[in-house]
Coordinates of C-alpha atoms in Angstrom, one line a residue:
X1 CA 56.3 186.2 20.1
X2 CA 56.8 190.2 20.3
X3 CA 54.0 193.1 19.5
X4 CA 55.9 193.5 15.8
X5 CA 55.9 189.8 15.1
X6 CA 52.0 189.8 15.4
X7 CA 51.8 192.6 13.6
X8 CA 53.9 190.9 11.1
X9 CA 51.0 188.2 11.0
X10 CA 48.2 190.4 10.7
X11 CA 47.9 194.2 12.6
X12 CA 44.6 193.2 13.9
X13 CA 46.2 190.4 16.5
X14 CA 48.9 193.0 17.5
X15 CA 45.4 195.0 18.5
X16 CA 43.7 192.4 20.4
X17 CA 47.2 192.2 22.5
X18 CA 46.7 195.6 23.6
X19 CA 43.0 195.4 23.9
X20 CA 43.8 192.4 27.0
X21 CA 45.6 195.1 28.6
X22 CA 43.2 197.9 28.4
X23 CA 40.8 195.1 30.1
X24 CA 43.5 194.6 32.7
X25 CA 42.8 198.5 33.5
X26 CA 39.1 198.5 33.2
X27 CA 38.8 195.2 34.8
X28 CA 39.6 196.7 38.3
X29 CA 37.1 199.6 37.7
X30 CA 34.6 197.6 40.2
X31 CA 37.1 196.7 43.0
X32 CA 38.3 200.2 42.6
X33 CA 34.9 201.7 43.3
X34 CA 34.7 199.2 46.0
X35 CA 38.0 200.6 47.9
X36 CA 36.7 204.0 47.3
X37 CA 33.0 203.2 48.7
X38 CA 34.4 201.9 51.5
X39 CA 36.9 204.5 52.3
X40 CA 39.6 201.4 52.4
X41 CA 42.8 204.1 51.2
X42 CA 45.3 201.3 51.2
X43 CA 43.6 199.3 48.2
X44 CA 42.7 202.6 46.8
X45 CA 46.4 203.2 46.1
X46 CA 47.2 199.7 45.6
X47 CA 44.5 198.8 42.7
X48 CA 45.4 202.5 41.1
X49 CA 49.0 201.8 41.0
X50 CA 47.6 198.1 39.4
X51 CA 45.6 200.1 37.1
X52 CA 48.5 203.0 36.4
X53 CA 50.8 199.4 35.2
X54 CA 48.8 198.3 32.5
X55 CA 48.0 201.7 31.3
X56 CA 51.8 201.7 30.8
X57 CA 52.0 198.4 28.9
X58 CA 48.9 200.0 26.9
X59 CA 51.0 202.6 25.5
X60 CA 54.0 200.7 25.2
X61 CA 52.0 198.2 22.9
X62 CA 50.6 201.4 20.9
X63 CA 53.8 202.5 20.5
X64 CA 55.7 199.6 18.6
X65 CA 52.2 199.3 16.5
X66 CA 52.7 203.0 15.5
X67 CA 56.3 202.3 14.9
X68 CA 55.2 199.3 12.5
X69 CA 52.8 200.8 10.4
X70 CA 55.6 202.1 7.7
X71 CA 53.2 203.1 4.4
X72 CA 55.3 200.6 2.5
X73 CA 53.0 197.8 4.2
X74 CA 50.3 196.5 2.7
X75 CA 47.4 196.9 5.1
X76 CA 43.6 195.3 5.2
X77 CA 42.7 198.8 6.2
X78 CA 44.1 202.4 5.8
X79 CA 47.2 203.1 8.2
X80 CA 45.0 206.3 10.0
X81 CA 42.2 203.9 10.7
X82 CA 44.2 201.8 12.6
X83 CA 45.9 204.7 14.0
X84 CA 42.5 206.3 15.3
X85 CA 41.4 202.5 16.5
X86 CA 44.9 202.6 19.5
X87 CA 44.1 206.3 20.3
X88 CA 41.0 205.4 21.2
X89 CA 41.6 202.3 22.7
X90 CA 44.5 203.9 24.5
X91 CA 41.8 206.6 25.6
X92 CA 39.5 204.1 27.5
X93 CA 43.2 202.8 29.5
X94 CA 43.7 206.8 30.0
X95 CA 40.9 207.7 31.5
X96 CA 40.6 204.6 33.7
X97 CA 44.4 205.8 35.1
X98 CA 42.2 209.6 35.6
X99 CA 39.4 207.6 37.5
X100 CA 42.1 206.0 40.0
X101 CA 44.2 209.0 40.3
X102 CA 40.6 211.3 41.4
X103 CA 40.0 208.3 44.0
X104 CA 43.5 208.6 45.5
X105 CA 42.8 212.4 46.1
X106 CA 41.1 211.8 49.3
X107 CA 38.1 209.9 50.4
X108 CA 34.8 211.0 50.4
X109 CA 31.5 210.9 52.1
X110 CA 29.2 208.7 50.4
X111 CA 25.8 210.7 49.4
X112 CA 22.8 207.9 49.8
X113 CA 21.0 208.0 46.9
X114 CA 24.3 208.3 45.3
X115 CA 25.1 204.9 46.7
X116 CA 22.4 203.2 45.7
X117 CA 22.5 204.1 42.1
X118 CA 26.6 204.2 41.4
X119 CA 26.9 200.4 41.2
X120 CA 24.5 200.4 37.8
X121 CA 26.2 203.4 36.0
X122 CA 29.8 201.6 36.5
X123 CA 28.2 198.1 35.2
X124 CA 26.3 199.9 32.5
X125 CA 30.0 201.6 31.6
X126 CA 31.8 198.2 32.0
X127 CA 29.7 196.9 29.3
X128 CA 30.1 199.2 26.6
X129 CA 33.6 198.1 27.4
X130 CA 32.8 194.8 27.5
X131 CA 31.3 194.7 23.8
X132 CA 33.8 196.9 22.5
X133 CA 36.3 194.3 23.2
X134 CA 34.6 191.6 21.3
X135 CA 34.3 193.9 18.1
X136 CA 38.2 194.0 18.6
X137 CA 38.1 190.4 18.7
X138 CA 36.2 190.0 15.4
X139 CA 38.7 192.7 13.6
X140 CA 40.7 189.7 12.3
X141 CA 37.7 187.4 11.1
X142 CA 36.5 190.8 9.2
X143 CA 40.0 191.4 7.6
X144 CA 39.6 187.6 6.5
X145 CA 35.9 188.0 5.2
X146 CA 36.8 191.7 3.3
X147 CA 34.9 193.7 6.0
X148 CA 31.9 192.6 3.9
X149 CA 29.0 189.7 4.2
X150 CA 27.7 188.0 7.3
X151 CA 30.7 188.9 9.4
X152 CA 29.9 192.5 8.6
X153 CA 26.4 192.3 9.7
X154 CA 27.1 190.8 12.9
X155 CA 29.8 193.5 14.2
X156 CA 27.6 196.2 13.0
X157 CA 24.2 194.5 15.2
X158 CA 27.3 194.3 18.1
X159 CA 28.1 197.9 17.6
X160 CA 24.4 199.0 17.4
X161 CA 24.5 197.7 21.1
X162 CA 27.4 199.8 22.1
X163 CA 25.6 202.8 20.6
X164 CA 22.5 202.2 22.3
X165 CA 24.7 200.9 25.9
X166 CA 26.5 204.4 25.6
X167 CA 23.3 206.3 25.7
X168 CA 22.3 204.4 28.8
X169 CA 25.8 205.5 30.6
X170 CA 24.6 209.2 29.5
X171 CA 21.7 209.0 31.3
X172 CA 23.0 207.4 34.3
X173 CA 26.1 210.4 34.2
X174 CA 23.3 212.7 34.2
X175 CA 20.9 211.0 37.3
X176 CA 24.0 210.8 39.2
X177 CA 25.6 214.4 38.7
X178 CA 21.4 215.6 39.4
X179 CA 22.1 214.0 42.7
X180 CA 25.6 215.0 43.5
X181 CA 24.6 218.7 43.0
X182 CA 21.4 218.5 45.3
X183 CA 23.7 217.1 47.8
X184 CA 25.4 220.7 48.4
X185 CA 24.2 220.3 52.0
X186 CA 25.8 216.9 52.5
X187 CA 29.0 217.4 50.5
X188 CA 31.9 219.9 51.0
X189 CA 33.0 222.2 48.4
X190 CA 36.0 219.7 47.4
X191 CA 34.3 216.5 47.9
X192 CA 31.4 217.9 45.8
X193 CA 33.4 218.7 42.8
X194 CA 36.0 215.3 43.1
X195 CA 32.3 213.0 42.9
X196 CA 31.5 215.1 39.2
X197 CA 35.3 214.7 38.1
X198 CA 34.9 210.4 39.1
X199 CA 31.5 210.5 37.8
X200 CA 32.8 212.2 34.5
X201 CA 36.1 210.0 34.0
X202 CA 33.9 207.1 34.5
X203 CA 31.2 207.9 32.0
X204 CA 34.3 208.8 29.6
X205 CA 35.8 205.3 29.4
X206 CA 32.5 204.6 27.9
X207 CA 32.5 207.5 25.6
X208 CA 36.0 206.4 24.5
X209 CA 35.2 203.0 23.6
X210 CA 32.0 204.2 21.7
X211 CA 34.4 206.1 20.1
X212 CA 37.0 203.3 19.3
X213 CA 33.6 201.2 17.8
X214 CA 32.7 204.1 15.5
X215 CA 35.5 204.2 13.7
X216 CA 35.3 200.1 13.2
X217 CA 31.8 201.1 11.7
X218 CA 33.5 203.4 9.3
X219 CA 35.7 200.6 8.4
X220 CA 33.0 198.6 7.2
X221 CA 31.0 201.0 5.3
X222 CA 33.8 202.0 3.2

């Protein structure tokens, strides 16, 4: 069954279709970092051509949704909602592509402390992702319950987490640009300033998918 036959059915399963393949991008995120920690170039440029694939089949799937969404359609939910929902799901796939592309640049020296702290900001990113993706999942069992009642009350205790997940990337972003910049001694100019564009891109995917949740919490309080 094609992207406009689900939609057909209901525009929330054509969603969760392109969600899987925005977790196809973010889903390498840890192997990625892996490559990149180890200075391994070869699966550096492997896993961000993997990751450059489904960030292609993300916008291709965002694309026949836009092209579906004719006003003449009745829809659960206004058109621009669902309109903002693949931008900024199509955001988080975006700026995973940015993350791989920065790690192809060259590789890097490692800074210690930075080391020992990266592995917590990239889980702590991973699962704002991770609980985005079940809102997505619920979208259809909220269309079915009117956005309203116990359904309701559970996706908005889900994206109360995401919220308070997101502010835990932020301070991890922070901690870990502190240290980059009182690495100046260790780094080089360019390897100083490609660790705050990774460390950036990565804390973005989670402001993206914060973003993506926020307008589902509009939804509901409509």
């Amino acid at each position: 069954m094609g992207i406009f036959d689900l939609f057909r059915k209901s525009p929330f399963i054509a969603i969760m279709e392109m969600m899987k393949e925005v977790m196809e991008c973010t889903g390498r995120i840890p192997q990625l970092y892996e490559a990149f920690l180890n200075s391994d170039e070869e699966s550096i440029q492997r896993i961000a051509k993997e990751i450059s694939d489904h960030e292609y089949k993300t916008d291709t799937i965002k694309n026949t949704i836009r092209q579906s969404l004719p006003k003449s359609i009745f829809m659960p939910v206004a058109r621009g909602d669902i309109l903002q929902i693949i931008t900024s799901m199509d955001a988080i796939a975006d700026k995973t592509e940015d993350l791989g592309v920065l790690m192809t640049f060259k590789t890097i020296k490692v800074p210690e402390e930075l080391k020992n702290k990266i592995n917590g900001f990239v889980k702590s990113v991973l699962e704002v992702v991770e609980l985005s993706k079940h809102v997505i999942e619920e979208l259809e069992t909220l269309r079915e319950a009117g956005f309203a009642g116990p359904e309701a009350k559970e996706v908005l205790e889900l994206l109360d987490k995401i919220n308070e997940k997101e502010h835990e990337t932020d301070v991890f972003q922070y901690d870990l640009t502190k240290i980059v910049v009182n690495s100046s001694e260790e780094l080089d100019c360019a390897s100083l300033i490609l660790w705050m564009k990774i460390i950036e891109a990565t804390g973005d995917i989670a402001n993206a998918a914060e973003k993506m949740a926020n307008r589902i919490r509009l939804i509901i309080s409509q």
